[in-house]
CSV table of C-alpha atoms in Angstrom, one decimal:
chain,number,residue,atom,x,y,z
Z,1,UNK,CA,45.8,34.7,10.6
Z,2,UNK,CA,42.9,32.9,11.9
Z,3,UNK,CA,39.7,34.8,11.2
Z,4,UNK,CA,37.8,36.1,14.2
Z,5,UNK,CA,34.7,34.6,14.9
Z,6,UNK,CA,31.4,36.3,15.7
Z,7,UNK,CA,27.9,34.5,17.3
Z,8,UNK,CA,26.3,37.2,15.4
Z,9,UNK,CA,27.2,35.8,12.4
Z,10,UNK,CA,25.1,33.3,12.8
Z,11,UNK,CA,22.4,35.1,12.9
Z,12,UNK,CA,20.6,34.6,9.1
Z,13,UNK,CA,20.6,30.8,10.4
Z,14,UNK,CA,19.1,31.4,13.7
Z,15,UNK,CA,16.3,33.6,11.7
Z,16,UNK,CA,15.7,30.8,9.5
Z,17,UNK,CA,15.0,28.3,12.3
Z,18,UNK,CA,13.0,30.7,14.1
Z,19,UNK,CA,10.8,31.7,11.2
Z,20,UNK,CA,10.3,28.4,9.4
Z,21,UNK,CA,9.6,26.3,13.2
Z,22,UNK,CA,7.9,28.9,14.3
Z,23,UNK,CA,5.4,29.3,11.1
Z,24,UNK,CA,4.8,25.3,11.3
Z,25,UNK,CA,4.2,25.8,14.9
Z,26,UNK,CA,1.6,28.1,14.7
Z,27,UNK,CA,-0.1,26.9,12.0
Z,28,UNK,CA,0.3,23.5,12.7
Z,29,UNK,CA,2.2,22.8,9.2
Z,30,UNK,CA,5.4,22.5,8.5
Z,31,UNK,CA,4.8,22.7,5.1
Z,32,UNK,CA,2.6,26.1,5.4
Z,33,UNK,CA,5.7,28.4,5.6
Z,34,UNK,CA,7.9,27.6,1.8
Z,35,UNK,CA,11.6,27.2,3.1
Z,36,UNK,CA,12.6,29.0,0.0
Z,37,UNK,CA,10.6,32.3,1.3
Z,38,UNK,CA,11.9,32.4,4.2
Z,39,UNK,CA,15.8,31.6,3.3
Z,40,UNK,CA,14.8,35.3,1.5
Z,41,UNK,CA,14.4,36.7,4.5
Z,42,UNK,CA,17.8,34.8,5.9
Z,43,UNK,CA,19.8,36.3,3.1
Z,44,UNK,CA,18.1,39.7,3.6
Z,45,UNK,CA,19.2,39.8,7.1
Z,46,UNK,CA,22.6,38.9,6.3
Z,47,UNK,CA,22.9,41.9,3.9
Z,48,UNK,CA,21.6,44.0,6.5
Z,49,UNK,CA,24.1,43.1,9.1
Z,50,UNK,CA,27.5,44.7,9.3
Z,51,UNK,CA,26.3,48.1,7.8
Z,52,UNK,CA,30.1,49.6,7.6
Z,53,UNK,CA,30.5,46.6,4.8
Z,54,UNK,CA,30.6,47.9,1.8
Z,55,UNK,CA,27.2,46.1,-0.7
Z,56,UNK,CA,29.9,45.1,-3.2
Z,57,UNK,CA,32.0,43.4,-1.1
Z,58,UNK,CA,28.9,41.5,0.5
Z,59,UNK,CA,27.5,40.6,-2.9
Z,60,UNK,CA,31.0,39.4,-4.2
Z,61,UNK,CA,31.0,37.4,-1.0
Z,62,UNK,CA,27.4,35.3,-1.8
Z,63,UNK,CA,27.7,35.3,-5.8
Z,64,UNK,CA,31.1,33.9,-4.9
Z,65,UNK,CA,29.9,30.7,-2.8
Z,66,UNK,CA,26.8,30.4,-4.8
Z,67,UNK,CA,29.2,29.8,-8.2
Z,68,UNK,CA,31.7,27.4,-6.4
Z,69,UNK,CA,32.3,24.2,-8.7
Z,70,UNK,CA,30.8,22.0,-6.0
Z,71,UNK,CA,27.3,24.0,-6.2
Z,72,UNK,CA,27.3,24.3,-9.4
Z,73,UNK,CA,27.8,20.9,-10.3
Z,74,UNK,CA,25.2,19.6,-7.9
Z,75,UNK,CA,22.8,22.1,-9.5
Z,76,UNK,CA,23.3,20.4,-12.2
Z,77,UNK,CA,23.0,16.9,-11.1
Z,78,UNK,CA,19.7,18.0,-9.5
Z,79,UNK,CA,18.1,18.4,-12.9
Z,80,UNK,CA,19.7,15.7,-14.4
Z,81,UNK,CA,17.9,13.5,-11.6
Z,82,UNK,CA,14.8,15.2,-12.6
Z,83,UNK,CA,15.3,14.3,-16.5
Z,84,UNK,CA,14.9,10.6,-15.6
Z,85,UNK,CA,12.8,10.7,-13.0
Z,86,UNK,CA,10.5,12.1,-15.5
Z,87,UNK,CA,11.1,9.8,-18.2
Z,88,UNK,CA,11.0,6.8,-16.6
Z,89,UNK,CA,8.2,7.2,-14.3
Z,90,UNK,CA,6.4,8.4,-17.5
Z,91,UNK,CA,7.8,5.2,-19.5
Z,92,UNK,CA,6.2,3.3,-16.6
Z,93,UNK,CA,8.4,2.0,-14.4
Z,94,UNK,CA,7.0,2.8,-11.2
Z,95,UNK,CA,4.4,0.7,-11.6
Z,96,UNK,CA,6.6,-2.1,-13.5
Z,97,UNK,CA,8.4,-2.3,-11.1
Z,98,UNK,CA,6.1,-2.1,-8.1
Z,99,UNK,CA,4.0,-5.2,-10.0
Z,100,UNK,CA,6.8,-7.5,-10.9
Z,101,UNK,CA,8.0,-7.5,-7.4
Z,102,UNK,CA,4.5,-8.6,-5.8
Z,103,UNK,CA,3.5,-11.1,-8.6
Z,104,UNK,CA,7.1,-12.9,-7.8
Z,105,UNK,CA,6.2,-12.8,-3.3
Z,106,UNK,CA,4.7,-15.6,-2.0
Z,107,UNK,CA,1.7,-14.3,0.3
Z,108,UNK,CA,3.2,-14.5,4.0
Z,109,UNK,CA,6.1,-12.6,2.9
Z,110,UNK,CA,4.4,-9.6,1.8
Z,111,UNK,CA,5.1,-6.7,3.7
Z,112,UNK,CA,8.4,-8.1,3.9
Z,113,UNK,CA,8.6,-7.7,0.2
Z,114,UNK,CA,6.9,-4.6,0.2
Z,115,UNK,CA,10.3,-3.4,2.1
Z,116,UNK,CA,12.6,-5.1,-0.5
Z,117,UNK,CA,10.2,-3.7,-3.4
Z,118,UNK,CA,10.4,-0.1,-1.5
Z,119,UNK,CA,14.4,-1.1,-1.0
Z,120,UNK,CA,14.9,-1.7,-4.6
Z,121,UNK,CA,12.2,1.5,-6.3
Z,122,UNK,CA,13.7,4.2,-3.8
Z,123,UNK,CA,17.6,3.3,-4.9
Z,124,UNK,CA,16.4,3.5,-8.8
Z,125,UNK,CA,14.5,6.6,-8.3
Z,126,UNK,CA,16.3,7.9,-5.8
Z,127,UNK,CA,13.1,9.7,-4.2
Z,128,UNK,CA,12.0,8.1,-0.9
Z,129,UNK,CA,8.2,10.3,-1.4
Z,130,UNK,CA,7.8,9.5,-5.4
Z,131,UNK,CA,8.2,5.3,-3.7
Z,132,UNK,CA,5.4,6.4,-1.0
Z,133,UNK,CA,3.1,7.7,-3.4
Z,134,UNK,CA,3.5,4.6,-5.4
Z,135,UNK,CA,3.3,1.9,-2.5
Z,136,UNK,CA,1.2,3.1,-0.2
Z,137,UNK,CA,-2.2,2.4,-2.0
Z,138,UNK,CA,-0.8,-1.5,-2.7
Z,139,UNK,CA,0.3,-1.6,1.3
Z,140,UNK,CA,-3.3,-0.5,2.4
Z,141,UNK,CA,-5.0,-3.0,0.1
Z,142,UNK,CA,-2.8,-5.7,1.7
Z,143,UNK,CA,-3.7,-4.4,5.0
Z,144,UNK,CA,-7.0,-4.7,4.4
Z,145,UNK,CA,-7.2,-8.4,2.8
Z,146,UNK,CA,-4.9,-10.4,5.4
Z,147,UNK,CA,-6.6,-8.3,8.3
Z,148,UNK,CA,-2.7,-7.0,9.2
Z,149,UNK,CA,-2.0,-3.9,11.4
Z,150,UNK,CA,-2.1,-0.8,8.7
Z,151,UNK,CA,0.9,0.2,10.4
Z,152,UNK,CA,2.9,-2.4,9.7
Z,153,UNK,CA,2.5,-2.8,6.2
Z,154,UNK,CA,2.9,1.2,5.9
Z,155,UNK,CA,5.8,0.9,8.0
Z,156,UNK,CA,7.3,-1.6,5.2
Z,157,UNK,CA,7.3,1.1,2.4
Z,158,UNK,CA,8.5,3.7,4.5
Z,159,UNK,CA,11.4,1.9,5.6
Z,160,UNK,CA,12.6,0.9,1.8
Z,161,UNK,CA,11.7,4.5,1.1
Z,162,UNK,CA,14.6,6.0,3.4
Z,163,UNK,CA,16.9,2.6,2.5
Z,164,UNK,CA,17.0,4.1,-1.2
Z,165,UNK,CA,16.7,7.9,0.1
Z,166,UNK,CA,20.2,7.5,1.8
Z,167,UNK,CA,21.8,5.2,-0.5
Z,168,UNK,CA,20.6,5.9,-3.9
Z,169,UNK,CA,23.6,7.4,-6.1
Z,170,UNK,CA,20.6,9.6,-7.8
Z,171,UNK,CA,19.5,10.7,-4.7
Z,172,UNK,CA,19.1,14.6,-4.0
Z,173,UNK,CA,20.5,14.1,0.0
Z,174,UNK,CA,23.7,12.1,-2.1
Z,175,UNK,CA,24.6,14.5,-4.3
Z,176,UNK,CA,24.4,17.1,-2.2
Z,177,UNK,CA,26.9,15.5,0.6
Z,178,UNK,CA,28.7,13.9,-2.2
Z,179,UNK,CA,29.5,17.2,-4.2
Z,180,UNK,CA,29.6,19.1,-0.7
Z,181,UNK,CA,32.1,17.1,0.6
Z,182,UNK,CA,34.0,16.3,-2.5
Z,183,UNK,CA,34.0,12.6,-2.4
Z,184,UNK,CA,33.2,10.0,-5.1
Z,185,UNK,CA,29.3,8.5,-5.3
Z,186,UNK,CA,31.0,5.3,-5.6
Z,187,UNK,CA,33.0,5.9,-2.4
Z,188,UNK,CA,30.4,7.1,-0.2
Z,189,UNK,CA,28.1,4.2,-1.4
Z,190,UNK,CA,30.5,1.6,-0.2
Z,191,UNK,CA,31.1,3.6,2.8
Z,192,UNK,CA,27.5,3.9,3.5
Z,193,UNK,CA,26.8,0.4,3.0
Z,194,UNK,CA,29.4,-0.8,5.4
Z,195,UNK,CA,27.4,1.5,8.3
Z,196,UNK,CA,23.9,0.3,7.0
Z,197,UNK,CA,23.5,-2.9,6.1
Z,198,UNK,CA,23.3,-4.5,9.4
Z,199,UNK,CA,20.2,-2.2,9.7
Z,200,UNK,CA,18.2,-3.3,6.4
Z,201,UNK,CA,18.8,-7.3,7.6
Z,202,UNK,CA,17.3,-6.4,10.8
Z,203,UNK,CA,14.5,-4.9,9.5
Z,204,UNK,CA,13.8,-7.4,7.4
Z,205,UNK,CA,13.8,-10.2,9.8
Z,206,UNK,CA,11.5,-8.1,12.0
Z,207,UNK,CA,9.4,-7.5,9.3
Z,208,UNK,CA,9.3,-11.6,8.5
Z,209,UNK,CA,8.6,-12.0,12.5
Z,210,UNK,CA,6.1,-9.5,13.1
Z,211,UNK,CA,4.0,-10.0,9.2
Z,212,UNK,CA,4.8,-13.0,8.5
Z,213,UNK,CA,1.3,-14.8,8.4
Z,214,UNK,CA,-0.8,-13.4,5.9
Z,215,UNK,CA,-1.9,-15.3,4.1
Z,216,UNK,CA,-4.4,-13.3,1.4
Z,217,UNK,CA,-3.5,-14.0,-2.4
Z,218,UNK,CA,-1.6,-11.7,-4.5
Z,219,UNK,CA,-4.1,-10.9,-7.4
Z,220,UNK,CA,-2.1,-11.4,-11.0
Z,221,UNK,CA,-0.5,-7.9,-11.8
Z,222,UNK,CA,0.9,-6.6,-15.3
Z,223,UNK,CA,4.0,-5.5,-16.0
Z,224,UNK,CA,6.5,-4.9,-18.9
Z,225,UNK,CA,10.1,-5.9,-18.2
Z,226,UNK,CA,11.8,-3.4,-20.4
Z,227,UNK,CA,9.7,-0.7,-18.7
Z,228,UNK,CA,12.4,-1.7,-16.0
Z,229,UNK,CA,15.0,-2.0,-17.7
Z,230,UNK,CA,15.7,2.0,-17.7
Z,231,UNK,CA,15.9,1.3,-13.4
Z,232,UNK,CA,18.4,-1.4,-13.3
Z,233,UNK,CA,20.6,0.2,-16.2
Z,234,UNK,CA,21.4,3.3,-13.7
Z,235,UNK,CA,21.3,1.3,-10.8
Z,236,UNK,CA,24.0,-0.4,-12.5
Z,237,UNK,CA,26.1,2.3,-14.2
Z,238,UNK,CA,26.5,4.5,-11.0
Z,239,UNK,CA,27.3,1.1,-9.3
Z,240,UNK,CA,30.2,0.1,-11.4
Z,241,UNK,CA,31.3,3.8,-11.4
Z,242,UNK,CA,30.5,5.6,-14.4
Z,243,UNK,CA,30.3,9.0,-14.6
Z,244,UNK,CA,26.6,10.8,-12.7
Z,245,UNK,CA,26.3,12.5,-15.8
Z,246,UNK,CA,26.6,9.7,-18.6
Z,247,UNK,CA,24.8,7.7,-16.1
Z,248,UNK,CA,21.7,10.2,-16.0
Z,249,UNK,CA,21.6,11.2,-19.6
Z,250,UNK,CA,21.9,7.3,-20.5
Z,251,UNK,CA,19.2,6.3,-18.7
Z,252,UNK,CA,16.8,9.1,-19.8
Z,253,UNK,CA,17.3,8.3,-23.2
Z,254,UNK,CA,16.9,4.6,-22.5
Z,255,UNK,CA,13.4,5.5,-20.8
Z,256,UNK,CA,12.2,7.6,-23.6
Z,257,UNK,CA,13.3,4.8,-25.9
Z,258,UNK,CA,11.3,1.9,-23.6
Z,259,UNK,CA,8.2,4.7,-23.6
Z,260,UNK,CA,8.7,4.8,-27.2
Z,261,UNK,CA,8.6,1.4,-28.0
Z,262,UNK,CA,5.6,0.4,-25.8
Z,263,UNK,CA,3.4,3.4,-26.5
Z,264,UNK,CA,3.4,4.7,-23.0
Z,265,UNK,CA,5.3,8.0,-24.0
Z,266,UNK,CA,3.9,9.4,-27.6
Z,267,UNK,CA,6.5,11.0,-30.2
Z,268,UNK,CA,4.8,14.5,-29.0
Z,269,UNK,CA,5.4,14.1,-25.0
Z,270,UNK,CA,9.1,13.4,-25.0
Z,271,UNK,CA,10.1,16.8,-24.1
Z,272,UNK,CA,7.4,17.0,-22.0
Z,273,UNK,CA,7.8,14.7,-20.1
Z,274,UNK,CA,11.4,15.2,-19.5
Z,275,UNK,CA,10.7,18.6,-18.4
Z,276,UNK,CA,7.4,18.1,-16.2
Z,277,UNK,CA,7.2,14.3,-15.8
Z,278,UNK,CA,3.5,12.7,-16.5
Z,279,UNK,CA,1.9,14.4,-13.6
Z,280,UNK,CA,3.4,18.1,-14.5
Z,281,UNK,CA,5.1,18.1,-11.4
Z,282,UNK,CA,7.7,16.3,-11.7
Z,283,UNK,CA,10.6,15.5,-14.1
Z,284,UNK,CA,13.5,19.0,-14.6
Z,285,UNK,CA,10.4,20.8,-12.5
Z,286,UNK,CA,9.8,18.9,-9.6
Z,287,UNK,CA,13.6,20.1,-8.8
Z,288,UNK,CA,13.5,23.5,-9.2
Z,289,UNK,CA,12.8,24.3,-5.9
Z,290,UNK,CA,15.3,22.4,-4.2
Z,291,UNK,CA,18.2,23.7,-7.0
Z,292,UNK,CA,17.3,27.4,-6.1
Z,293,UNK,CA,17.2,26.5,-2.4
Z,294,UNK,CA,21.0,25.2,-2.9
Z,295,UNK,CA,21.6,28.5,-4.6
Z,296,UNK,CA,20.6,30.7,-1.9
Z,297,UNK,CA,22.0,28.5,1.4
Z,298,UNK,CA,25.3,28.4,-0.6
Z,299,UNK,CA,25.0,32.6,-0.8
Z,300,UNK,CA,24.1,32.5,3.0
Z,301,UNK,CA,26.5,30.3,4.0
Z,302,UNK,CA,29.4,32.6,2.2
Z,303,UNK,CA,28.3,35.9,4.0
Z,304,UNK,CA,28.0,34.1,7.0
Z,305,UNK,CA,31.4,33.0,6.3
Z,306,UNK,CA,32.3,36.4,6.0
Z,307,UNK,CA,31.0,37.8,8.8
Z,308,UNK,CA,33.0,35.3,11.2
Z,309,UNK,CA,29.4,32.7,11.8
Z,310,UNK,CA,31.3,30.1,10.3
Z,311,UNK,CA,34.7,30.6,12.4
Z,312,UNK,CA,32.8,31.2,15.6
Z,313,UNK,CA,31.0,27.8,15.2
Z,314,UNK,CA,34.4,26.1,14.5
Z,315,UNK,CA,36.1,27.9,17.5
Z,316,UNK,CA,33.0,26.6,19.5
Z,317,UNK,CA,33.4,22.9,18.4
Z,318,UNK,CA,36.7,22.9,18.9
Z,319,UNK,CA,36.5,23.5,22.7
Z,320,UNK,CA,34.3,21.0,23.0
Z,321,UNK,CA,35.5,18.0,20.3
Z,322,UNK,CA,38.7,16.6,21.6
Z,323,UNK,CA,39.2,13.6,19.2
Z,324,UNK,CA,38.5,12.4,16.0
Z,325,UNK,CA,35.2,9.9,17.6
Z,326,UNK,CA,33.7,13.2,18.9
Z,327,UNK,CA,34.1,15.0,15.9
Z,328,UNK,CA,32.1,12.7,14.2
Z,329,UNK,CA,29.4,12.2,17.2
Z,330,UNK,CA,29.4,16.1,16.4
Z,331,UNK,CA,28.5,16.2,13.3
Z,332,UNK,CA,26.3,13.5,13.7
Z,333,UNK,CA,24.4,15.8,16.0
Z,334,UNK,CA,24.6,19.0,13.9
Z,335,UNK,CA,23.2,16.9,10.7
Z,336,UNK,CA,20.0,15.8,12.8
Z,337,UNK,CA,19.4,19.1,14.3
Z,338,UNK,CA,19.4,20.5,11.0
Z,339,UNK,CA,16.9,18.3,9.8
Z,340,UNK,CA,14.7,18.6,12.6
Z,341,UNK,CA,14.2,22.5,12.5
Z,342,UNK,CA,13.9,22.4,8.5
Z,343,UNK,CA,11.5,18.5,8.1
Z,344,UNK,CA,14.2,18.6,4.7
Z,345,UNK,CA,17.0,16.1,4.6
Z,346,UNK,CA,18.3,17.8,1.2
Z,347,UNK,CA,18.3,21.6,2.8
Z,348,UNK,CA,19.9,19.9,6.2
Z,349,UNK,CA,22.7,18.6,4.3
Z,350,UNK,CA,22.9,21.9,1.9
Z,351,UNK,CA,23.1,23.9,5.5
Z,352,UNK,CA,25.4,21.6,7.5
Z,353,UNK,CA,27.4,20.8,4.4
Z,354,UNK,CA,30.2,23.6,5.0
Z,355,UNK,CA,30.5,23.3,8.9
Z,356,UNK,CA,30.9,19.4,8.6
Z,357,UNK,CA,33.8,20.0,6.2
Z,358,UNK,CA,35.6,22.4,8.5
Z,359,UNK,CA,35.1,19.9,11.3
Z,360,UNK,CA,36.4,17.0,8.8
Z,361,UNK,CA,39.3,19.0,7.8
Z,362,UNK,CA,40.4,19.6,11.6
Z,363,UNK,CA,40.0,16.2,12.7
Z,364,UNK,CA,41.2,14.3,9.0
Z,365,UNK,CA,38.1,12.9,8.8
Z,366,UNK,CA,37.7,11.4,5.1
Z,367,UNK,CA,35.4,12.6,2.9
Z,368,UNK,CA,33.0,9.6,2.1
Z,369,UNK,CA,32.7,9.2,6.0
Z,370,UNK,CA,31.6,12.6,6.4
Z,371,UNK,CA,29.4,12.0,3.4
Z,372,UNK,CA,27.7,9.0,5.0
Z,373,UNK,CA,26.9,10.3,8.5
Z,374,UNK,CA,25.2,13.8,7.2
Z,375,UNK,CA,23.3,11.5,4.7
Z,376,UNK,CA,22.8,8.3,7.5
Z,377,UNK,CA,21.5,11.1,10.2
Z,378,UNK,CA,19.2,13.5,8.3
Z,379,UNK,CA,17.7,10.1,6.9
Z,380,UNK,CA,17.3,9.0,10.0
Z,381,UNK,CA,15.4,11.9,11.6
Z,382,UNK,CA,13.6,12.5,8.5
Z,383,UNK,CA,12.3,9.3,8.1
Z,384,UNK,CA,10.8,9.4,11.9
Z,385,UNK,CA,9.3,13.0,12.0
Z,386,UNK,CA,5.6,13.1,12.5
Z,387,UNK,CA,5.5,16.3,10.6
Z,388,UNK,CA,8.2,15.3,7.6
Z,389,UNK,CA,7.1,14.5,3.9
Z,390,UNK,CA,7.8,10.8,4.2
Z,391,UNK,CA,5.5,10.3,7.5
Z,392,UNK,CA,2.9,12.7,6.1
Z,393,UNK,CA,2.6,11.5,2.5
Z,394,UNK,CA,2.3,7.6,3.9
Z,395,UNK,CA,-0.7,8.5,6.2
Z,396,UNK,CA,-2.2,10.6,3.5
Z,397,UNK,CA,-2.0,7.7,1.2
Z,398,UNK,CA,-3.4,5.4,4.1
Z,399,UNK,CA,-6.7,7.8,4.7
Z,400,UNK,CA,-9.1,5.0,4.1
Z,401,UNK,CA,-8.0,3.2,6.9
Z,402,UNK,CA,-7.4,6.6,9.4
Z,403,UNK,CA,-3.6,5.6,10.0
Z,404,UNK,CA,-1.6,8.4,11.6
Z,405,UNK,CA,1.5,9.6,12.2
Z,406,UNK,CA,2.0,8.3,15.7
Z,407,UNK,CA,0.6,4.7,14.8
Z,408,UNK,CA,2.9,4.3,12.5
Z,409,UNK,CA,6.2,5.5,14.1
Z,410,UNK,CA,6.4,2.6,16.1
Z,411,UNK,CA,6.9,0.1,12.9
Z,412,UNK,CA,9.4,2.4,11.1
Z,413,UNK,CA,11.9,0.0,12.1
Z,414,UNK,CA,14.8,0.9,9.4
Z,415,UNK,CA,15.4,4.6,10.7
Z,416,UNK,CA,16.0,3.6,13.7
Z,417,UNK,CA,17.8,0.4,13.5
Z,418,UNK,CA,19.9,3.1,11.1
Z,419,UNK,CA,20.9,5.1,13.7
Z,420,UNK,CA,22.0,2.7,16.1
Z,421,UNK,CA,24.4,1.3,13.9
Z,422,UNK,CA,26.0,4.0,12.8
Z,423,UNK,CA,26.1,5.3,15.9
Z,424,UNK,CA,27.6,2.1,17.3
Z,425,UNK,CA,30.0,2.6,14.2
Z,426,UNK,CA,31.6,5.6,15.7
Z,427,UNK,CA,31.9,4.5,18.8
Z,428,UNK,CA,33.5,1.2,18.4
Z,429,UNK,CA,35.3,1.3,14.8
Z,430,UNK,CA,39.3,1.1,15.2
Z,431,UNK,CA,40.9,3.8,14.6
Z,432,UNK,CA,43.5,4.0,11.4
Z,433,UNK,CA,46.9,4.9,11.9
């Protein structure tokens, strides 16, 4: 028997939009109100609703979606992730990296490169802000010497930034639609790929049209190959389909043995480092935050479920998605709405994740597709939002030379090119018998 589905179940969501846009609204911050707070107060409310229920049953309900496999798992791929991230931005491969790519670019193909270098960093690290931080500074000082537009050359790293954000099989926003969905890295790669690709060689060529003639020399930069080595071995790995988990723990060890070896990470600091990264921020801490947000949206999402949110949205979709096209332009639309109330591609995904199953379920959608278009749309939106971390952290790193949000939008090329084509994907792909 089909459950019976309730608006008011709904309601712990609609608080969390209410409260979090509201907050950034007033104090002109999206950042000011901590999502985590305030999905508290989501999962207080949905306690608080349906009195007559008994607390045990309500509890069971949330401790019950919190420990599924799929949450669990991704809890544990999140600090994983963190592990190298740590190591081998402590190693130095950020700035390897960063170096070796602008000492090979010839000087009026620059802020192309700076996309390819941002392409390239972003799908190793898989963090589209940790690839900001580090490119920013080198965009502005290129800016600055060939007399370019300090939007443009922004706009370069940003758009390599949300290349690797959606693609990157270490990415947060992967293996939270991956695990959600229950699909293969591997499988929503390729699947990604397909939609995208068209978008990066765009960009690219745009960028070659439009920054092309610079002409300012490249001063000589140092860097240590093995110090990228770490990069291209988990690159590689989660390419050729090895497990997430060998692939992580092989490349952290590999990045504490290339810190070792060139004295960048002491004997003393390995734990460290792993645990806090070389800034204390980062490494298993820097994803804290997002693991215990997963946590508490998976508990939401299972009262909600229980008190018929869940089946009312379905019933609601339903009337209004007739085919398997729709049901994709649906969840398309559901995956950037998310993102656009919570400036959070990760926590959009987390949130739309179980709704985008349902739909995918009803319609025999496959998995890696559904993967793909929650990943390809909260990228999209993220990596245009005035007030989300990507934007934000690139003008912040581009103070010197006053750039803002809204002179850089119109060079963020990728996100959009990104979104027409996988629109145009939907629309136009043949259906399979």
């Amino acid at each position: 028997m089909e459950q019976k589905g309730s608006a008011l179940g709904l309601l712990p969501i609609g608080a969390f939009l209410l409260i979090f846009i509201g907050g950034g609204i007033f104090f002109h911050d999206f950042y000011a109100v901590p999502a985590i707070a305030v999905f508290l107060i989501a999962l207080l409310i949905a306690f608080l609703q349906k009195p007559k229920m008994p607390l045990a049953h309500k509890l069971s309900a949330v401790t019950k979606s919190m420990g599924e496999e799929n949450v669990m798992v991704m809890c544990l791929i999140f600090i994983l992730a963190g592990a190298f991230s740590g190591a081998a931005s402590a190693a130095g491969g950020v700035s390897s990296t960063v170096n070796f790519g602008l000492s090979i670019l010839p000087p009026h193909v620059a802020v192309a490169g700076l996309f390819v270098i941002g392409c390239f960093i972003s799908l190793s690290m898989g963090t589209s802000v940790g690839t900001i931080v580090a490119l920013t500074p080198i965009a502005v000082e290129l800016s600055q010497k060939t007399g370019m537009i300090p939007g443009i050359c922004v706009g370069a790293v940003v758009c390599g930034a949300m290349f690797g954000d959606n693609l990157s099989m270490i990415s947060d926003t992967t293996i939270a639609a991956t695990r959600s969905q229950g699909c293969h890295m591997k499988d929503k790669f390729r699947e990604n790929i397909r939609i995208v690709w068209p978008a990066a060689v765009l960009t690219l060529i745009l960028f070659l049209a439009f920054a092309g003639g610079g002409n300012a020399a490249i001063e000589k930069l140092d860097y240590n190959f093995w110090q990228i080595l770490p990069y291209l071995a988990v690159l590689g790995g989660a390419l050729a389909g090895m497990n997430v988990f060998a692939v992580l723990g092989t490349g952290t060890v590999l990045s504490i043995a290339v810190g070792l070896g060139t004295g960048t990470i002491a004997f003393s600091e390995i734990f460290t480092v792993i645990a806090t990264g070389p800034d204390g921020k980062s490494g298993i801490a820097g994803m804290y935050e997002i693991t215990a947000i997963s946590l508490l949206v998976a508990g939401i999402i299972g009262i909600v479920k229980e008190n018929g949110g869940i089946a009312w949205l379905m019933q609601a979709v339903r009337k209004r998605v007739k085919s398997r096209k729709g049901a994709q332009m649906g969840i398309a639309l559901l995956s950037s709405a998310v993102d656009i109330s919570t400036a959070n591609n990760t926590v959009a995904i987390v949130m739309a994740a179980p709704i985008v199953k349902d739909i995918a379920q009803e319609y025999e959608i496959p998995p890696k597709r559904t993967a793909a278009l929650m990943d390809i749309f909260t990228s999209v939106c993220q990596g245009l939002l005035p007030y989300g971390a990507q934007v934000l952290y690139a003008c912040a790193g581009a103070a010197a030379v006053g750039l803002t949000p809204f002179q850089l939008t119109p060079y963020l090329f990728y996100p959009i090119l990104m979104g027409i084509c996988a629109l145009l994907y939907i629309l136009f792909e043949k259906e399979k018998k």
